[in-house]
Coordinates of C-alpha atoms in Angstrom, one line a residue:
Chain A
M9 CA 158.4 -28.6 -33.3
A10 CA 158.6 -32.4 -33.6
V11 CA 162.3 -32.4 -34.0
V12 CA 165.2 -29.9 -33.7
A13 CA 167.1 -30.2 -36.9
V14 CA 168.7 -28.2 -39.7
Q15 CA 165.5 -28.7 -41.6
A16 CA 162.1 -30.3 -40.6
Y17 CA 161.7 -33.9 -41.5
T18 CA 159.5 -36.9 -40.7
G19 CA 161.3 -39.7 -39.0
E20 CA 161.1 -43.2 -40.4
V21 CA 158.8 -45.2 -38.0
R22 CA 161.1 -48.2 -37.6
D23 CA 158.6 -50.4 -35.8
R24 CA 155.5 -50.0 -37.9
V25 CA 153.4 -53.1 -38.1
E26 CA 154.3 -53.7 -41.8
N27 CA 157.8 -54.6 -40.7
F28 CA 156.7 -57.6 -38.7
H29 CA 155.7 -59.9 -41.6
G30 CA 152.0 -60.2 -40.8
N31 CA 152.5 -60.3 -37.0
Q32 CA 152.0 -57.6 -34.4
L33 CA 153.7 -56.8 -31.1
L34 CA 151.8 -57.4 -27.8
Y35 CA 153.4 -56.6 -24.4
I36 CA 152.2 -58.4 -21.4
G37 CA 153.1 -57.9 -17.7
W38 CA 152.1 -59.9 -14.6
E39 CA 151.4 -57.5 -11.8
D40 CA 153.0 -58.2 -8.4
H41 CA 155.4 -60.8 -9.8
L42 CA 158.7 -59.0 -10.4
M43 CA 160.9 -62.1 -10.4
I44 CA 160.1 -61.8 -14.1
A45 CA 161.8 -58.5 -14.2
S46 CA 159.8 -56.6 -16.8
P47 CA 156.8 -56.9 -19.0
L48 CA 157.5 -59.1 -21.9
A49 CA 157.3 -58.5 -25.7
F50 CA 155.4 -61.1 -27.8
L51 CA 155.0 -61.4 -31.5
F52 CA 151.6 -62.8 -32.5
P53 CA 149.4 -62.9 -35.7
P54 CA 146.3 -60.7 -35.2
T55 CA 144.2 -63.8 -36.1
M56 CA 145.5 -65.6 -33.0
R57 CA 142.8 -66.6 -30.5
F58 CA 143.3 -64.7 -27.2
G59 CA 142.8 -68.0 -25.3
D60 CA 145.9 -69.4 -27.1
V61 CA 148.0 -66.5 -25.8
L62 CA 147.0 -67.6 -22.3
E63 CA 147.3 -71.3 -22.9
K64 CA 150.3 -71.5 -25.2
A65 CA 152.4 -68.4 -25.0
L66 CA 152.2 -67.3 -21.4
P67 CA 153.2 -70.6 -19.7
N68 CA 156.5 -70.5 -21.5
A69 CA 157.2 -67.0 -20.4
F70 CA 155.8 -66.9 -16.8
G71 CA 155.4 -70.6 -15.9
V72 CA 158.7 -70.7 -14.2
H73 CA 157.3 -68.6 -11.3
P74 CA 156.2 -70.7 -8.3
E75 CA 152.8 -69.1 -8.2
W76 CA 152.0 -69.7 -11.9
E77 CA 150.2 -72.9 -11.1
K78 CA 148.0 -71.2 -8.4
I79 CA 146.4 -68.7 -10.7
D80 CA 142.7 -68.8 -10.9
W81 CA 142.0 -67.3 -14.3
N82 CA 138.4 -66.6 -13.5
Q83 CA 139.6 -64.2 -10.9
A84 CA 142.3 -62.6 -13.0
Q85 CA 141.9 -58.9 -13.8
W86 CA 143.1 -57.4 -17.0
F87 CA 144.2 -53.9 -17.9
K88 CA 145.0 -52.4 -21.3
S89 CA 147.2 -49.3 -21.2
G90 CA 146.4 -49.3 -17.4
Q91 CA 142.6 -49.3 -17.9
A92 CA 140.4 -52.2 -16.8
W93 CA 139.7 -54.4 -19.8
T94 CA 137.8 -57.6 -20.4
P95 CA 139.2 -60.1 -22.9
N96 CA 137.1 -62.6 -24.9
F97 CA 139.1 -65.7 -24.9
N98 CA 137.5 -67.2 -27.9
Q99 CA 138.0 -64.2 -30.1
T100 CA 141.1 -63.3 -31.9
L101 CA 143.5 -60.5 -30.9
A102 CA 142.0 -58.3 -33.7
E103 CA 138.5 -59.1 -32.6
N104 CA 139.4 -58.2 -29.1
G105 CA 140.5 -54.8 -30.4
L106 CA 144.2 -55.4 -29.7
K107 CA 146.4 -53.4 -32.0
H108 CA 150.1 -53.4 -32.7
K109 CA 152.2 -52.5 -29.6
D110 CA 149.3 -52.6 -27.2
V111 CA 150.2 -53.3 -23.6
L112 CA 148.3 -55.6 -21.3
R113 CA 148.7 -56.3 -17.6
F114 CA 147.1 -59.0 -15.6
R115 CA 146.6 -59.1 -11.9
T116 CA 146.0 -62.3 -10.0
P117 CA 144.3 -61.4 -6.7
G118 CA 145.6 -63.2 -3.6
L119 CA 148.9 -63.9 -5.2
T120 CA 151.7 -61.6 -4.0
G121 CA 154.8 -63.2 -5.2
I122 CA 157.8 -64.8 -3.4
K123 CA 157.3 -64.4 0.4
G124 CA 154.7 -61.7 -0.3
T125 CA 157.3 -59.3 -1.7
C126 CA 155.7 -58.9 -5.1
S127 CA 158.7 -60.7 -6.5
Chain B
M16 CA 225.7 -0.9 -38.6
D17 CA 222.5 -2.8 -38.3
M18 CA 221.6 -3.9 -34.8
K19 CA 220.5 -7.5 -34.7
V20 CA 217.5 -7.7 -32.5
A21 CA 216.7 -11.1 -31.2
A22 CA 213.2 -12.1 -32.1
K23 CA 211.2 -12.1 -28.9
K24 CA 209.9 -15.5 -28.1
L25 CA 206.2 -15.6 -27.4
G26 CA 204.9 -16.7 -24.1
L27 CA 202.5 -19.5 -23.7
K28 CA 199.5 -17.2 -23.3
E29 CA 200.5 -15.2 -26.5
R30 CA 201.0 -18.4 -28.5
Y31 CA 197.6 -19.6 -27.4
A32 CA 196.0 -16.3 -28.4
A33 CA 197.7 -16.5 -31.8
M34 CA 196.5 -20.0 -32.3
T35 CA 192.9 -19.4 -31.3
R36 CA 192.4 -15.8 -32.4
G37 CA 195.2 -14.8 -34.7
L38 CA 194.7 -17.7 -37.1
D39 CA 191.0 -17.2 -37.4
W40 CA 189.2 -14.9 -39.9
E41 CA 185.9 -13.8 -41.2
T42 CA 185.3 -15.5 -44.5
T43 CA 184.4 -13.3 -47.6
Y44 CA 184.3 -15.7 -50.5
Q45 CA 181.5 -17.6 -48.7
P46 CA 179.1 -16.3 -46.1
M47 CA 180.0 -17.4 -42.6
D48 CA 176.6 -19.1 -42.3
T49 CA 177.6 -21.4 -45.2
V50 CA 180.9 -22.1 -43.6
Y51 CA 179.3 -22.8 -40.2
P52 CA 175.9 -24.2 -41.1
Y53 CA 175.1 -26.0 -37.9
D54 CA 175.5 -23.5 -35.1
K55 CA 172.2 -21.6 -35.4
F56 CA 169.4 -24.1 -36.0
E57 CA 169.1 -25.0 -32.3
G58 CA 168.1 -21.4 -31.5
I59 CA 171.1 -20.6 -29.4
K60 CA 172.1 -16.9 -29.8
I61 CA 175.8 -16.0 -29.6
H62 CA 176.6 -12.3 -30.1
D63 CA 180.3 -12.2 -29.4
W64 CA 182.5 -15.2 -29.6
D65 CA 185.5 -13.2 -28.3
K66 CA 183.8 -13.3 -24.9
W67 CA 184.7 -17.0 -24.8
E68 CA 187.0 -17.6 -21.9
D69 CA 189.5 -20.3 -22.8
P70 CA 189.5 -22.8 -20.1
F71 CA 192.5 -24.9 -21.3
R72 CA 195.0 -22.4 -22.8
L73 CA 196.9 -25.4 -24.2
T74 CA 199.0 -25.1 -27.3
M75 CA 199.6 -28.1 -29.5
D76 CA 203.3 -28.5 -28.5
A77 CA 202.4 -28.3 -24.8
Y78 CA 199.6 -30.8 -25.4
W79 CA 201.9 -33.3 -27.1
K80 CA 204.6 -33.0 -24.5
Y81 CA 202.2 -33.4 -21.7
Q82 CA 200.3 -36.4 -23.1
A83 CA 203.4 -38.2 -24.4
E84 CA 204.8 -38.2 -20.8
K85 CA 201.5 -39.7 -19.6
E86 CA 201.6 -42.4 -22.3
R87 CA 205.1 -43.4 -21.4
K88 CA 204.1 -44.0 -17.8
L89 CA 200.9 -45.8 -18.7
Y90 CA 202.6 -48.2 -21.0
A91 CA 205.3 -48.9 -18.5
I92 CA 202.7 -49.9 -15.9
L93 CA 200.8 -51.9 -18.4
D94 CA 203.9 -53.9 -19.6
A95 CA 204.8 -54.7 -16.0
F96 CA 201.2 -55.7 -15.2
N97 CA 201.0 -58.0 -18.2
Q98 CA 204.5 -59.5 -17.9
N99 CA 203.8 -60.4 -14.3
N100 CA 200.5 -62.1 -15.1
G101 CA 198.8 -59.3 -13.2
H102 CA 195.4 -60.6 -14.2
L103 CA 195.8 -63.5 -11.6
G104 CA 196.2 -60.9 -8.9
V105 CA 192.6 -59.6 -9.1
T106 CA 190.3 -60.5 -6.3
D107 CA 188.2 -63.0 -8.1
A108 CA 187.4 -63.9 -11.7
R109 CA 183.9 -62.5 -11.3
Y110 CA 185.5 -59.0 -11.3
I111 CA 186.7 -59.6 -14.9
N112 CA 183.1 -59.6 -16.0
A113 CA 182.9 -55.9 -15.1
L114 CA 185.8 -55.3 -17.5
K115 CA 183.9 -57.1 -20.3
L116 CA 181.0 -54.8 -19.7
F117 CA 183.3 -51.8 -19.7
L118 CA 185.0 -52.7 -23.0
T119 CA 181.8 -53.4 -24.9
A120 CA 179.7 -50.6 -23.4
V121 CA 182.1 -47.7 -22.5
T122 CA 185.2 -47.9 -24.7
P123 CA 183.2 -47.4 -27.9
L124 CA 181.6 -44.4 -26.3
E125 CA 185.1 -42.9 -25.8
Y126 CA 185.6 -43.2 -29.6
M127 CA 182.1 -41.7 -30.2
A128 CA 183.1 -38.8 -27.9
H129 CA 186.2 -38.3 -30.1
R130 CA 184.0 -38.1 -33.2
G131 CA 181.5 -35.8 -31.4
F132 CA 184.1 -33.3 -30.3
A133 CA 185.9 -33.5 -33.6
H134 CA 182.6 -32.5 -35.3
V135 CA 181.8 -29.8 -32.8
G136 CA 185.4 -28.6 -33.1
R137 CA 184.7 -27.9 -36.8
Q138 CA 181.2 -26.5 -36.4
L139 CA 181.3 -23.8 -33.7
R140 CA 182.0 -20.3 -35.1
G141 CA 184.3 -19.3 -32.2
A142 CA 187.9 -20.3 -32.7
G143 CA 188.6 -20.6 -29.0
A144 CA 185.8 -23.1 -28.5
R145 CA 186.8 -25.0 -31.6
V146 CA 190.4 -25.5 -30.5
A147 CA 189.3 -26.6 -27.0
C148 CA 186.9 -29.1 -28.6
Q149 CA 189.6 -30.4 -30.9
M150 CA 191.9 -31.0 -27.9
Q151 CA 189.2 -32.9 -26.2
A152 CA 188.6 -34.9 -29.4
L153 CA 192.2 -36.0 -29.2
D154 CA 191.9 -36.9 -25.5
E155 CA 188.8 -39.1 -26.2
L156 CA 190.6 -40.9 -29.0
R157 CA 193.5 -41.6 -26.6
H158 CA 191.1 -42.9 -24.0
A159 CA 189.6 -45.3 -26.4
Q160 CA 193.1 -46.5 -27.5
T161 CA 194.5 -46.9 -24.0
Q162 CA 191.4 -48.8 -22.9
I163 CA 191.7 -51.2 -25.8
H164 CA 195.4 -51.7 -25.2
S165 CA 194.9 -52.3 -21.5
L166 CA 192.0 -54.7 -21.8
S167 CA 193.5 -56.6 -24.8
N168 CA 195.7 -58.5 -22.3
Y169 CA 192.5 -60.0 -20.7
N170 CA 191.4 -61.2 -24.2
K171 CA 194.4 -63.6 -24.2
H172 CA 193.0 -65.4 -21.1
Y173 CA 189.3 -64.8 -20.7
N174 CA 186.1 -65.1 -22.7
G175 CA 183.8 -62.3 -23.9
F176 CA 186.6 -59.8 -24.9
H177 CA 187.0 -61.1 -28.5
D178 CA 184.6 -58.9 -30.5
W179 CA 183.6 -55.8 -28.5
R180 CA 183.2 -53.4 -31.5
H181 CA 180.9 -55.8 -33.3
M182 CA 178.9 -56.5 -30.2
H183 CA 178.5 -52.8 -29.4
D184 CA 176.4 -52.3 -32.5
R185 CA 174.3 -55.4 -32.0
I186 CA 173.7 -56.8 -28.4
W187 CA 170.5 -55.7 -26.8
Y188 CA 171.8 -54.1 -23.6
L189 CA 174.6 -52.3 -25.5
S190 CA 172.0 -50.4 -27.4
V191 CA 171.5 -48.5 -24.2
P192 CA 174.9 -46.8 -24.2
K193 CA 175.0 -46.8 -28.0
S194 CA 171.7 -45.0 -28.5
F195 CA 172.6 -42.6 -25.7
F196 CA 175.6 -41.4 -27.7
D197 CA 173.9 -41.6 -31.0
D198 CA 171.3 -39.2 -29.6
A199 CA 174.0 -36.8 -28.5
V200 CA 176.1 -36.8 -31.8
T201 CA 173.0 -36.4 -33.9
A202 CA 172.0 -33.3 -32.0
G203 CA 173.3 -29.8 -32.9
P204 CA 176.7 -28.7 -31.6
F205 CA 175.4 -26.8 -28.6
E206 CA 173.2 -29.6 -27.4
Y207 CA 176.1 -32.0 -27.8
M208 CA 178.2 -29.7 -25.6
V209 CA 175.5 -29.8 -22.9
A210 CA 174.9 -33.5 -23.3
I211 CA 178.5 -34.7 -23.2
G212 CA 180.6 -31.7 -22.2
F213 CA 178.4 -30.7 -19.3
S214 CA 175.8 -33.3 -18.1
F215 CA 178.0 -36.3 -18.7
E216 CA 181.5 -35.0 -18.0
Y217 CA 180.6 -32.6 -15.3
V218 CA 177.6 -34.0 -13.5
L219 CA 178.0 -37.7 -14.0
T220 CA 181.6 -38.6 -14.7
N221 CA 182.5 -39.1 -11.0
L222 CA 179.8 -41.7 -10.7
L223 CA 181.5 -43.5 -13.6
F224 CA 185.0 -43.2 -12.3
V225 CA 184.3 -44.2 -8.7
P226 CA 183.2 -47.8 -9.6
F227 CA 185.4 -48.4 -12.6
I228 CA 188.7 -47.0 -11.4
S229 CA 188.5 -47.1 -7.7
G230 CA 186.9 -50.4 -8.1
A231 CA 189.6 -51.7 -10.4
A232 CA 192.3 -50.5 -7.9
Y233 CA 190.5 -52.0 -5.0
N234 CA 190.2 -55.3 -6.8
G235 CA 193.9 -55.5 -7.7
D236 CA 193.6 -54.5 -11.4
M237 CA 196.6 -52.2 -12.0
G238 CA 196.0 -52.4 -15.7
A239 CA 192.6 -50.8 -15.6
M240 CA 193.7 -48.5 -12.9
A241 CA 196.5 -47.2 -15.1
F242 CA 194.3 -46.2 -18.0
G243 CA 191.7 -44.8 -15.6
F244 CA 194.2 -42.5 -13.9
S245 CA 195.6 -41.5 -17.3
A246 CA 192.2 -40.6 -18.5
Q247 CA 191.1 -39.0 -15.3
S248 CA 193.8 -36.4 -15.5
D249 CA 192.1 -35.1 -18.6
E250 CA 188.7 -35.0 -17.0
A251 CA 189.4 -31.8 -15.1
R252 CA 189.9 -30.0 -18.4
H253 CA 186.8 -31.6 -19.9
M254 CA 184.7 -30.6 -17.0
T255 CA 185.9 -27.1 -17.2
L256 CA 185.1 -26.9 -20.9
G257 CA 181.6 -28.2 -20.4
L258 CA 180.9 -25.7 -17.6
E259 CA 182.4 -22.9 -19.6
M260 CA 180.1 -23.6 -22.5
I261 CA 177.0 -23.5 -20.2
K262 CA 178.1 -20.2 -18.7
F263 CA 179.0 -18.7 -22.1
M264 CA 175.6 -19.6 -23.6
L265 CA 173.8 -18.1 -20.6
E266 CA 175.8 -15.0 -20.6
Q267 CA 175.4 -14.4 -24.3
D268 CA 171.6 -14.1 -24.4
P269 CA 168.8 -14.5 -21.9
A270 CA 166.8 -16.3 -24.6
N271 CA 169.2 -19.2 -24.3
L272 CA 168.2 -20.0 -20.8
P273 CA 165.1 -22.2 -21.5
I274 CA 166.8 -24.1 -24.2
V275 CA 169.9 -24.8 -22.1
Q276 CA 167.7 -25.8 -19.1
G277 CA 165.7 -28.2 -21.3
W278 CA 169.0 -29.9 -22.4
I279 CA 170.3 -30.1 -18.9
D280 CA 167.0 -31.7 -17.8
K281 CA 167.1 -34.2 -20.7
W282 CA 170.7 -35.2 -20.5
T283 CA 170.8 -35.5 -16.7
W284 CA 168.0 -38.0 -17.0
R285 CA 169.6 -39.8 -20.0
G286 CA 172.8 -40.0 -18.0
V287 CA 171.1 -41.2 -14.8
R288 CA 169.3 -44.0 -16.7
M289 CA 172.6 -45.1 -18.4
L290 CA 174.4 -45.1 -15.1
T291 CA 172.0 -47.8 -13.8
I292 CA 174.5 -50.3 -15.4
V293 CA 177.4 -48.6 -13.6
G294 CA 175.5 -48.7 -10.3
M295 CA 174.7 -52.4 -10.8
M296 CA 178.4 -53.0 -11.4
M297 CA 179.3 -51.3 -8.1
D298 CA 176.8 -53.3 -6.1
Y299 CA 177.0 -56.6 -7.7
M300 CA 180.1 -57.1 -9.9
L301 CA 183.0 -56.0 -7.7
P302 CA 184.0 -58.8 -5.3
K303 CA 185.6 -56.1 -3.1
R304 CA 183.2 -53.2 -2.9
V305 CA 184.2 -49.6 -2.7
M306 CA 180.9 -48.1 -1.7
S307 CA 177.3 -48.7 -2.6
W308 CA 175.6 -47.1 -5.5
K309 CA 173.4 -45.3 -3.0
E310 CA 176.4 -43.8 -1.2
A311 CA 178.1 -42.8 -4.5
W312 CA 174.9 -41.1 -5.6
E313 CA 174.7 -39.2 -2.3
I314 CA 178.3 -38.0 -2.4
Y315 CA 178.8 -37.3 -6.0
F316 CA 175.4 -36.3 -7.1
E317 CA 173.5 -35.0 -4.2
E318 CA 176.4 -33.2 -2.6
S319 CA 178.7 -32.2 -5.5
G320 CA 176.0 -31.8 -8.0
G321 CA 173.9 -29.9 -5.6
A322 CA 176.8 -27.4 -5.1
L323 CA 177.2 -27.1 -8.9
F324 CA 173.6 -26.3 -9.4
K325 CA 173.7 -23.7 -6.6
D326 CA 176.5 -22.1 -8.5
L327 CA 174.5 -22.0 -11.7
A328 CA 171.4 -20.6 -9.9
R329 CA 172.6 -17.1 -10.6
Y330 CA 172.1 -17.7 -14.3
G331 CA 168.6 -18.9 -13.7
I332 CA 169.4 -22.6 -14.0
T333 CA 167.4 -24.8 -11.7
I334 CA 168.2 -28.4 -10.5
P335 CA 166.6 -30.8 -13.1
K336 CA 163.3 -32.1 -11.9
C337 CA 164.2 -35.7 -12.7
V338 CA 166.6 -35.6 -9.7
A339 CA 163.7 -36.1 -7.3
Q340 CA 162.9 -39.4 -9.0
A341 CA 166.5 -40.5 -9.3
T342 CA 167.0 -39.8 -5.6
I343 CA 164.1 -42.2 -4.7
E344 CA 165.4 -44.8 -7.2
K345 CA 168.9 -44.9 -5.8
E346 CA 167.7 -47.5 -3.4
H347 CA 166.2 -49.7 -6.1
I348 CA 167.7 -49.6 -9.6
T349 CA 170.9 -51.7 -9.1
H350 CA 168.9 -54.6 -7.7
Q351 CA 166.3 -54.4 -10.4
A352 CA 169.0 -54.2 -13.1
W353 CA 171.0 -57.1 -11.8
T354 CA 168.0 -59.5 -11.6
T355 CA 167.2 -58.5 -15.1
F356 CA 170.7 -59.3 -16.4
Y357 CA 170.6 -62.6 -14.4
Q358 CA 167.3 -63.5 -16.0
Y359 CA 168.7 -62.8 -19.5
G360 CA 172.2 -64.3 -18.7
A361 CA 172.0 -66.6 -21.7
A362 CA 172.0 -63.5 -24.0
A363 CA 174.8 -61.6 -22.3
A364 CA 178.4 -61.6 -23.3
F365 CA 179.5 -61.9 -19.6
N366 CA 178.7 -64.2 -16.7
T367 CA 176.1 -63.5 -14.1
W368 CA 175.5 -64.9 -10.7
I369 CA 173.7 -64.7 -7.4
P370 CA 175.8 -62.9 -4.7
E371 CA 177.2 -65.0 -1.9
K372 CA 175.6 -64.8 1.5
E373 CA 178.1 -62.2 2.9
E374 CA 177.5 -60.1 -0.2
L375 CA 173.7 -60.2 0.4
D376 CA 174.4 -59.2 4.0
W377 CA 176.4 -56.2 2.7
L378 CA 173.6 -55.2 0.5
S379 CA 171.1 -55.5 3.4
E380 CA 173.3 -53.3 5.4
K381 CA 173.8 -50.7 2.7
Y382 CA 170.1 -50.7 1.6
P383 CA 168.2 -51.0 4.9
N384 CA 165.0 -49.5 3.5
T385 CA 164.6 -51.7 0.5
F386 CA 166.9 -54.7 0.1
D387 CA 165.3 -57.1 2.6
K388 CA 161.8 -55.9 1.9
Y389 CA 161.9 -56.2 -1.9
Y390 CA 165.0 -57.8 -3.3
R391 CA 166.7 -60.2 -1.0
P392 CA 163.9 -62.8 -1.1
R393 CA 163.9 -62.6 -4.9
L394 CA 167.7 -63.2 -5.1
E395 CA 167.6 -66.0 -2.5
Y396 CA 164.9 -67.8 -4.3
L397 CA 166.7 -67.6 -7.6
G398 CA 169.9 -68.8 -5.8
E399 CA 168.1 -71.8 -4.3
Q400 CA 166.6 -72.7 -7.7
A401 CA 170.1 -72.6 -9.3
K402 CA 171.5 -74.9 -6.6
Q403 CA 168.7 -77.4 -7.4
G404 CA 169.8 -77.3 -11.1
K405 CA 166.9 -75.0 -12.1
R406 CA 168.9 -71.8 -12.9
F407 CA 166.4 -69.3 -14.3
Y408 CA 166.9 -68.1 -17.9
S409 CA 164.2 -66.2 -19.5
T410 CA 163.7 -67.0 -23.2
T411 CA 161.0 -64.3 -23.8
L412 CA 162.3 -61.0 -24.9
P413 CA 161.6 -58.0 -22.6
M414 CA 159.6 -54.9 -23.4
L415 CA 161.9 -51.9 -23.8
C416 CA 161.6 -48.1 -23.2
Q417 CA 161.5 -46.3 -26.5
C418 CA 163.8 -43.6 -25.2
C419 CA 166.5 -45.1 -22.9
Q420 CA 166.0 -48.6 -24.5
I421 CA 166.4 -50.3 -21.1
P422 CA 164.0 -53.2 -20.3
M423 CA 160.9 -51.8 -18.5
F424 CA 162.0 -53.0 -15.0
F425 CA 161.8 -49.6 -13.3
T426 CA 159.0 -49.3 -10.8
E427 CA 156.7 -46.4 -9.9
P428 CA 158.5 -43.8 -7.8
D429 CA 155.9 -44.1 -5.1
D430 CA 155.4 -47.9 -5.3
P431 CA 158.4 -50.3 -5.8
T432 CA 156.0 -53.2 -6.3
K433 CA 154.5 -51.7 -9.5
I434 CA 156.3 -51.5 -12.9
C435 CA 156.1 -47.9 -14.2
Y436 CA 154.3 -47.9 -17.5
R437 CA 154.0 -44.7 -19.6
E438 CA 152.9 -44.3 -23.2
S439 CA 152.4 -41.7 -26.0
D440 CA 150.6 -41.9 -29.2
H441 CA 152.2 -40.2 -32.2
N442 CA 150.7 -40.3 -35.7
G443 CA 148.6 -43.3 -34.8
E444 CA 151.5 -45.3 -33.4
K445 CA 152.0 -46.3 -29.8
Y446 CA 155.3 -45.8 -27.9
H447 CA 156.1 -47.0 -24.4
F448 CA 158.4 -45.5 -21.7
C449 CA 159.9 -46.4 -18.4
S450 CA 159.3 -43.0 -16.8
D451 CA 157.7 -39.6 -17.1
H452 CA 161.1 -38.2 -18.0
C453 CA 161.8 -40.6 -20.9
K454 CA 158.3 -39.9 -22.1
E455 CA 158.9 -36.2 -22.0
I456 CA 162.1 -36.5 -24.0
F457 CA 160.2 -38.4 -26.7
D458 CA 157.2 -36.0 -26.7
H459 CA 159.6 -33.1 -27.2
E460 CA 161.1 -34.6 -30.4
P461 CA 159.0 -37.6 -31.5
E462 CA 160.4 -37.6 -35.0
K463 CA 163.8 -38.4 -33.6
Y464 CA 162.9 -41.2 -31.4
V465 CA 160.4 -43.0 -33.7
Q466 CA 163.5 -44.0 -35.6
A467 CA 165.1 -45.8 -32.6
W468 CA 166.7 -49.2 -33.3
M469 CA 165.0 -51.2 -30.6
P470 CA 166.9 -54.5 -30.2
V471 CA 163.9 -56.6 -29.3
H472 CA 161.8 -55.3 -32.2
Q473 CA 164.7 -55.7 -34.6
I474 CA 165.0 -59.4 -33.5
Y475 CA 161.2 -59.8 -34.1
Q476 CA 161.5 -58.1 -37.5
G477 CA 164.1 -60.8 -38.4
N478 CA 167.0 -58.3 -38.8
C479 CA 169.3 -59.9 -36.3
F480 CA 170.3 -63.1 -38.0
K481 CA 173.3 -63.8 -40.2
P482 CA 172.5 -63.3 -43.9
D483 CA 172.5 -67.0 -44.8
V484 CA 170.1 -68.0 -42.0
D485 CA 166.7 -69.3 -43.1
P486 CA 164.2 -68.5 -40.3
T487 CA 161.5 -70.7 -42.0
A488 CA 163.6 -73.8 -41.8
E489 CA 162.4 -76.6 -39.6
G490 CA 163.8 -76.6 -36.1
F491 CA 165.0 -73.0 -36.5
D492 CA 166.1 -71.6 -33.1
P493 CA 165.8 -67.8 -33.2
L494 CA 167.7 -67.2 -30.0
A495 CA 170.6 -69.3 -31.1
A496 CA 170.7 -67.5 -34.4
V497 CA 170.7 -64.1 -32.6
L498 CA 173.6 -65.1 -30.4
D499 CA 175.5 -66.3 -33.4
W500 CA 174.9 -62.9 -35.0
Y501 CA 176.1 -61.2 -31.8
N502 CA 179.2 -63.5 -31.9
I503 CA 178.5 -64.7 -28.4
Q504 CA 179.9 -68.2 -28.0
F505 CA 177.2 -70.2 -26.2
G506 CA 178.4 -71.8 -23.0
R507 CA 181.7 -69.8 -23.0
D508 CA 180.8 -66.1 -23.0
N509 CA 177.3 -66.3 -21.5
L510 CA 175.5 -68.2 -18.7
D511 CA 176.2 -68.4 -15.0
F512 CA 179.7 -67.7 -13.5
E513 CA 179.3 -70.9 -11.5
G514 CA 180.8 -73.6 -13.8
S515 CA 182.1 -71.2 -16.4
E516 CA 185.3 -71.6 -18.2
D517 CA 186.6 -68.3 -16.8
Q518 CA 186.0 -69.5 -13.3
K519 CA 187.8 -72.9 -13.9
N520 CA 190.8 -71.3 -15.7
F521 CA 191.3 -68.6 -13.2
D522 CA 191.3 -71.1 -10.3
T523 CA 193.7 -73.5 -12.1
W524 CA 196.1 -70.7 -13.1
R525 CA 196.1 -69.2 -9.7
Q526 CA 196.8 -72.6 -8.1
T527 CA 199.7 -73.1 -10.6
A528 CA 201.1 -69.7 -9.7
K529 CA 200.9 -70.4 -6.0
S530 CA 202.2 -74.0 -5.9
N531 CA 204.0 -76.7 -7.8
G532 CA 200.9 -78.8 -8.1

């Protein structure tokens, strides 16, 4: 039973991709850097180049962290829904297989946050 | 000669029986199932409503008399508090921010509780249970009213109190308490009774009252204390009603047990998640602290709740499995929540701040296993940044849990350095959760939670601007437009406490009260 109700019904999916005016949601979290308290929600067109996410969107969101400047992006490890994943920076989100409401995490080896506390 | 026999006056018990049983009847023009259409679909089987033990035994006239007496006392205290500028007697203007959170987050829930119990008080087939619910519906309405009256005095002097009802339906963090109650009132009557009557009133109410009311008293706020005590004297009845409903369902039919257990599991977790905000208030927003969240959890949940579940074991009820995780999290969640509010302090209708050194020391002492190791360096760093004029405000919206709607700041139960990510696919759509328990709640009834009004997603869909706003206009500032829609006055209601209007006014007024200068 998908819902306990007087009669069975199908719920309106309030966050379906059609409601985002041509954009899609992408969640991104930076592992071991919890000064930025939670993963963040971004709204991007599926035609956006993945490299632009890295170069244009993420600095605004995570750049305030003192370790942001120290990141070696060649070393960074990516995870999609918790599974290891390799992005192609010159391809679009859609070409990278990223769908509406996908969640990415990146790990930056060697960087462990403020005073090594994963903050 | 006729003997005139004086009509025997009915005793309280008889009057109560007459009201709850004598005035009830089996309908014949319409089938009972049509008159009471909502008390069967949840699968709860009731064979004999007459077995319902009335926990209150209050008649209407006794109720009015008793409550009127309390109201008189309450308003006498409030008048005295207000006329003597009692607000200047609180420990520190930071405390007042806890009241802003209370008025916008909790008071509207009192009103929703009124609506919920009024609904259930119509829909249950047993007259005794209906009357008890109607009485509680009146209590809840009184609680909403007395809180609004008490806190209205603060609105004359401080920011952030001006549009609490409007804010409750809109502001991102207020969707946490709002969706909690919406979930409860859109359930069937029996689930509502477990959600609010039992899990919330019985299992978790103490954790709400310790910080708000003891905290208010401890910080010199006689106004909030007065409404708190007035409300608290009703809580004993409310708790009894919730527990009676649980026992009644379990005694009526053994098939009710798994359904009731499922609701207890769900609503204990829903409540625990919502109380994160309360815990944060205890640890961070009260200048004089009553006890830590961890201590409150240990006394009121682990000890009192443990005893309650022991009592229910004879019906086959077991302690909810989420308790294990909540017990681990008691050392973490308040710190995680406060740093989140601090980071989003530009989008909150109250001021935020980094605790002073003595306060950090208190937290270190109260949380010896976690605070220095994980959270103190984070707070100290943010404090130093603020002193250098680089106060951290995040302008990117957080990812939320589809069930509790709290930003995904909770960490893995076995690793406080890793955010806990969980997800489900339903009909080709992805949904994300902060915990196994929130995911389980969704997986049990996905068609309910796919409809959730998620504040972050609503902002991105363009639904959180005033109607005349043009998001395509040049220089459009979406966050400013959202704050405008929230009716948060930028620079007055939000941002850091340091340098806020409330801070300046409070200091000036208190000086004026103490000296001629």
